[in-house]
Amino acid sequence: MNRVCASAPQLQGITPYDPKYLPAETLLSANENPSDVEKELRREISGEIRRVPLNRYPDPLANELRDMIAEANGLDRNQVLLGNGGDELLFNIALAWGGPGRKFLNLPPTFSVYAANARLTGTETVDVPRLEDYSIDEDAVLARVSQGDISYVIITSPNNPTGGLADGGFVARLLEATDALVMVDEAYFEFSRRTVRPLLDKHKNLVILRTFSKAFSLAAVRLGYVLGSEEVIREFIKVRQPYSVDALSQAVARVVYRNRAKFEPGIQAIIDERSRLLDGLSRIPGVSTYPSDANYLMFRIKDAAKVWEQLYECGVLVRDFSHAPYLENCLRVTVGSREENDRFLQAMKEVAIAHL
Ligand SMILES: *Cc1c(COP(=O)(O)O)cnc(C)c1O
């Protein structure tokens, strides 16, 4: 046969996810950590990897890691689950709580992966857009869930790409107001130093997502985890690929997590650089900035798509959201090293002045 029948109807009109990664001297588009894992730790990782039997399947649930993460968060092993990046767990929530006839409550503008996963699983996405300053429209969210037909909600805190935190009191009220599963995506929590973890003790409908990709410099490795009630974790286990977290990733993450205190100075440096970058950016004429609790800043500038291009010509890659809904003329820059941030600020000054 030299033809193939149509793929599943929910795929019609979908374009594959494009991280818009381009080669550049200064990479500030993907919210990665500017520093790679340090030499000494890399040696320890090599040692750990050498001991991995490559002919055997990995521990499907990565129990050693589960135990380490559980202990650090005051939970039991069965309240933790690892995934192939946070992204796998975001797909798993759509598989386990979404599906035809079910509804996902989304708070745009936010991480586009959520709505894409809903679409792939035949889940209806119900949007409650954020307010003008990109804070959550709390009353509208509470009113919408009170209709009783939402299966799951995802709250990104800090929100990507806009940078703000969700209010903890609001999350608590939401968990009381609905039995929908509420995921709080804390991919950037190491930079905000705020978590809704205490709410887990009283709310079975809360699940928290975290990742090794940002604060722990392991974007290449693909590892994330969720914290939740035993009941919720059981459902996630039902839909996951049994061996999605390979033995090499487990070995790397064990070393990194055991040594996570060593990442603290790097995290603090990013937090310090974040205020310096915000300050520098807000002094540039024509730029409006948004405060951020994460390792990136969103800003608005006239002709943003053009600005993006001119920054790229200067060797600086940032992320262009100017064509995304609710984000007209918005760009997002990752907080990099001091030198990278200086290069970005210098390029921005030149580009902005040329635009005046
Ligand atoms: C980066 C990110 C994740 C997880 O990324 P992984 O690399 O797949 O672990 C999840 N949510 C948000 C909002 C992110 O920005």
PDB file of C-alpha atoms in Angstrom, residues 209-323:
ATOM      1  CA  LEU A 209       4.756  18.792  39.906  1.00  0.00           C
ATOM      2  CA  ARG A 210       8.498  19.462  40.091  1.00  0.00           C
ATOM      3  CA  THR A 211      11.457  18.917  37.769  1.00  0.00           C
ATOM      4  CA  PHE A 212      15.203  18.342  37.716  1.00  0.00           C
ATOM      5  CA  SER A 213      15.471  20.396  34.503  1.00  0.00           C
ATOM      6  CA  LYS A 214      15.731  23.914  35.877  1.00  0.00           C
ATOM      7  CA  ALA A 215      17.346  24.444  39.301  1.00  0.00           C
ATOM      8  CA  PHE A 216      19.274  21.142  39.149  1.00  0.00           C
ATOM      9  CA  SER A 217      20.842  21.686  35.712  1.00  0.00           C
ATOM     10  CA  LEU A 218      19.509  18.403  34.284  1.00  0.00           C
ATOM     11  CA  ALA A 219      17.340  19.442  31.322  1.00  0.00           C
ATOM     12  CA  ALA A 220      19.253  16.915  29.183  1.00  0.00           C
ATOM     13  CA  VAL A 221      18.404  14.016  31.474  1.00  0.00           C
ATOM     14  CA  ARG A 222      14.558  14.212  31.394  1.00  0.00           C
ATOM     15  CA  LEU A 223      13.394  13.734  34.952  1.00  0.00           C
ATOM     16  CA  GLY A 224      10.512  15.198  36.895  1.00  0.00           C
ATOM     17  CA  TYR A 225       8.306  14.086  39.771  1.00  0.00           C
ATOM     18  CA  VAL A 226       4.904  14.521  41.351  1.00  0.00           C
ATOM     19  CA  LEU A 227       3.953  14.603  45.032  1.00  0.00           C
ATOM     20  CA  GLY A 228       0.406  13.615  45.906  1.00  0.00           C
ATOM     21  CA  SER A 229      -1.902  11.380  47.853  1.00  0.00           C
ATOM     22  CA  GLU A 230      -1.408   7.633  47.527  1.00  0.00           C
ATOM     23  CA  GLU A 231      -4.739   7.354  45.640  1.00  0.00           C
ATOM     24  CA  VAL A 232      -3.740   9.925  43.049  1.00  0.00           C
ATOM     25  CA  ILE A 233      -0.252   8.445  42.559  1.00  0.00           C
ATOM     26  CA  ARG A 234      -1.846   5.006  41.968  1.00  0.00           C
ATOM     27  CA  GLU A 235      -3.855   6.398  39.059  1.00  0.00           C
ATOM     28  CA  PHE A 236      -0.765   8.032  37.582  1.00  0.00           C
ATOM     29  CA  ILE A 237       1.021   4.667  37.794  1.00  0.00           C
ATOM     30  CA  LYS A 238      -1.786   2.981  35.847  1.00  0.00           C
ATOM     31  CA  VAL A 239      -1.275   5.171  32.769  1.00  0.00           C
ATOM     32  CA  ARG A 240       2.503   5.554  32.732  1.00  0.00           C
ATOM     33  CA  GLN A 241       4.915   3.702  30.455  1.00  0.00           C
ATOM     34  CA  PRO A 242       6.433   1.114  32.827  1.00  0.00           C
ATOM     35  CA  TYR A 243      10.073   1.903  31.969  1.00  0.00           C
ATOM     36  CA  SER A 244       9.859   5.573  31.049  1.00  0.00           C
ATOM     37  CA  VAL A 245      12.548   6.546  33.564  1.00  0.00           C
ATOM     38  CA  ASP A 246      15.684   4.789  32.386  1.00  0.00           C
ATOM     39  CA  ALA A 247      18.437   3.460  34.649  1.00  0.00           C
ATOM     40  CA  LEU A 248      21.015   6.053  33.534  1.00  0.00           C
ATOM     41  CA  SER A 249      18.692   8.955  34.340  1.00  0.00           C
ATOM     42  CA  GLN A 250      17.975   7.391  37.719  1.00  0.00           C
ATOM     43  CA  ALA A 251      21.697   7.096  38.429  1.00  0.00           C
ATOM     44  CA  VAL A 252      22.373  10.727  37.490  1.00  0.00           C
ATOM     45  CA  ALA A 253      19.440  12.010  39.523  1.00  0.00           C
ATOM     46  CA  ARG A 254      20.411  10.008  42.617  1.00  0.00           C
ATOM     47  CA  VAL A 255      23.808  11.719  42.711  1.00  0.00           C
ATOM     48  CA  VAL A 256      22.357  15.164  42.023  1.00  0.00           C
ATOM     49  CA  TYR A 257      19.556  14.859  44.564  1.00  0.00           C
ATOM     50  CA  ARG A 258      21.879  13.538  47.255  1.00  0.00           C
ATOM     51  CA  ASN A 259      24.080  16.578  46.621  1.00  0.00           C
ATOM     52  CA  ARG A 260      21.292  19.097  46.104  1.00  0.00           C
ATOM     53  CA  ALA A 261      22.687  21.442  48.758  1.00  0.00           C
ATOM     54  CA  LYS A 262      25.592  22.097  46.363  1.00  0.00           C
ATOM     55  CA  PHE A 263      23.166  23.732  43.926  1.00  0.00           C
ATOM     56  CA  GLU A 264      22.063  26.291  46.492  1.00  0.00           C
ATOM     57  CA  PRO A 265      24.700  28.977  45.737  1.00  0.00           C
ATOM     58  CA  GLY A 266      23.896  28.727  42.003  1.00  0.00           C
ATOM     59  CA  ILE A 267      20.176  29.102  42.711  1.00  0.00           C
ATOM     60  CA  GLN A 268      20.822  32.128  44.936  1.00  0.00           C
ATOM     61  CA  ALA A 269      23.025  33.660  42.231  1.00  0.00           C
ATOM     62  CA  ILE A 270      20.165  33.319  39.724  1.00  0.00           C
ATOM     63  CA  ILE A 271      17.751  34.952  42.186  1.00  0.00           C
ATOM     64  CA  ASP A 272      20.217  37.841  42.676  1.00  0.00           C
ATOM     65  CA  GLU A 273      20.787  38.180  38.948  1.00  0.00           C
ATOM     66  CA  ARG A 274      17.019  38.197  38.435  1.00  0.00           C
ATOM     67  CA  SER A 275      16.672  41.497  40.321  1.00  0.00           C
ATOM     68  CA  ARG A 276      19.663  42.995  38.544  1.00  0.00           C
ATOM     69  CA  LEU A 277      18.241  41.951  35.168  1.00  0.00           C
ATOM     70  CA  LEU A 278      14.789  43.318  36.046  1.00  0.00           C
ATOM     71  CA  ASP A 279      16.345  46.585  37.131  1.00  0.00           C
ATOM     72  CA  GLY A 280      18.452  46.888  33.964  1.00  0.00           C
ATOM     73  CA  LEU A 281      15.550  45.946  31.710  1.00  0.00           C
ATOM     74  CA  SER A 282      13.111  48.381  33.308  1.00  0.00           C
ATOM     75  CA  ARG A 283      15.529  51.256  32.650  1.00  0.00           C
ATOM     76  CA  ILE A 284      15.462  50.629  28.910  1.00  0.00           C
ATOM     77  CA  PRO A 285      13.090  53.066  27.170  1.00  0.00           C
ATOM     78  CA  GLY A 286       9.955  51.474  25.719  1.00  0.00           C
ATOM     79  CA  VAL A 287      10.216  48.281  27.798  1.00  0.00           C
ATOM     80  CA  SER A 288       7.582  47.291  30.361  1.00  0.00           C
ATOM     81  CA  THR A 289       8.551  44.529  32.738  1.00  0.00           C
ATOM     82  CA  TYR A 290       6.672  42.051  34.912  1.00  0.00           C
ATOM     83  CA  PRO A 291       7.927  40.889  38.310  1.00  0.00           C
ATOM     84  CA  SER A 292       9.015  37.242  38.463  1.00  0.00           C
ATOM     85  CA  ASP A 293       9.559  34.582  41.112  1.00  0.00           C
ATOM     86  CA  ALA A 294      11.177  32.215  38.617  1.00  0.00           C
ATOM     87  CA  ASN A 295      14.434  32.108  36.601  1.00  0.00           C
ATOM     88  CA  TYR A 296      13.063  34.174  33.719  1.00  0.00           C
ATOM     89  CA  LEU A 297      11.469  37.549  33.099  1.00  0.00           C
ATOM     90  CA  MET A 298       8.696  38.449  30.721  1.00  0.00           C
ATOM     91  CA  PHE A 299       8.662  41.903  29.184  1.00  0.00           C
ATOM     92  CA  ARG A 300       6.717  43.860  26.627  1.00  0.00           C
ATOM     93  CA  ILE A 301       8.081  46.047  23.859  1.00  0.00           C
ATOM     94  CA  LYS A 302       6.628  47.513  20.676  1.00  0.00           C
ATOM     95  CA  ASP A 303       7.348  45.416  17.549  1.00  0.00           C
ATOM     96  CA  ALA A 304       8.493  42.526  19.752  1.00  0.00           C
ATOM     97  CA  ALA A 305       8.896  40.070  16.867  1.00  0.00           C
ATOM     98  CA  LYS A 306      11.310  42.485  15.214  1.00  0.00           C
ATOM     99  CA  VAL A 307      13.148  43.060  18.496  1.00  0.00           C
ATOM    100  CA  TRP A 308      13.453  39.288  18.905  1.00  0.00           C
ATOM    101  CA  GLU A 309      15.052  39.075  15.457  1.00  0.00           C
ATOM    102  CA  GLN A 310      17.502  41.888  16.128  1.00  0.00           C
ATOM    103  CA  LEU A 311      18.510  40.331  19.452  1.00  0.00           C
ATOM    104  CA  TYR A 312      19.135  37.093  17.596  1.00  0.00           C
ATOM    105  CA  GLU A 313      21.317  38.938  15.102  1.00  0.00           C
ATOM    106  CA  CYS A 314      23.340  40.118  18.129  1.00  0.00           C
ATOM    107  CA  GLY A 315      23.791  36.467  19.158  1.00  0.00           C
ATOM    108  CA  VAL A 316      21.158  36.492  21.913  1.00  0.00           C
ATOM    109  CA  LEU A 317      18.311  33.967  21.759  1.00  0.00           C
ATOM    110  CA  VAL A 318      15.228  34.760  23.860  1.00  0.00           C
ATOM    111  CA  ARG A 319      11.720  33.339  23.549  1.00  0.00           C
ATOM    112  CA  ASP A 320       9.182  35.109  21.370  1.00  0.00           C
ATOM    113  CA  PHE A 321       5.610  34.973  22.696  1.00  0.00           C
ATOM    114  CA  SER A 322       4.415  37.937  20.678  1.00  0.00           C
ATOM    115  CA  HIS A 323       2.073  35.826  18.552  1.00  0.00           C
TER     116      HIS A 323
END
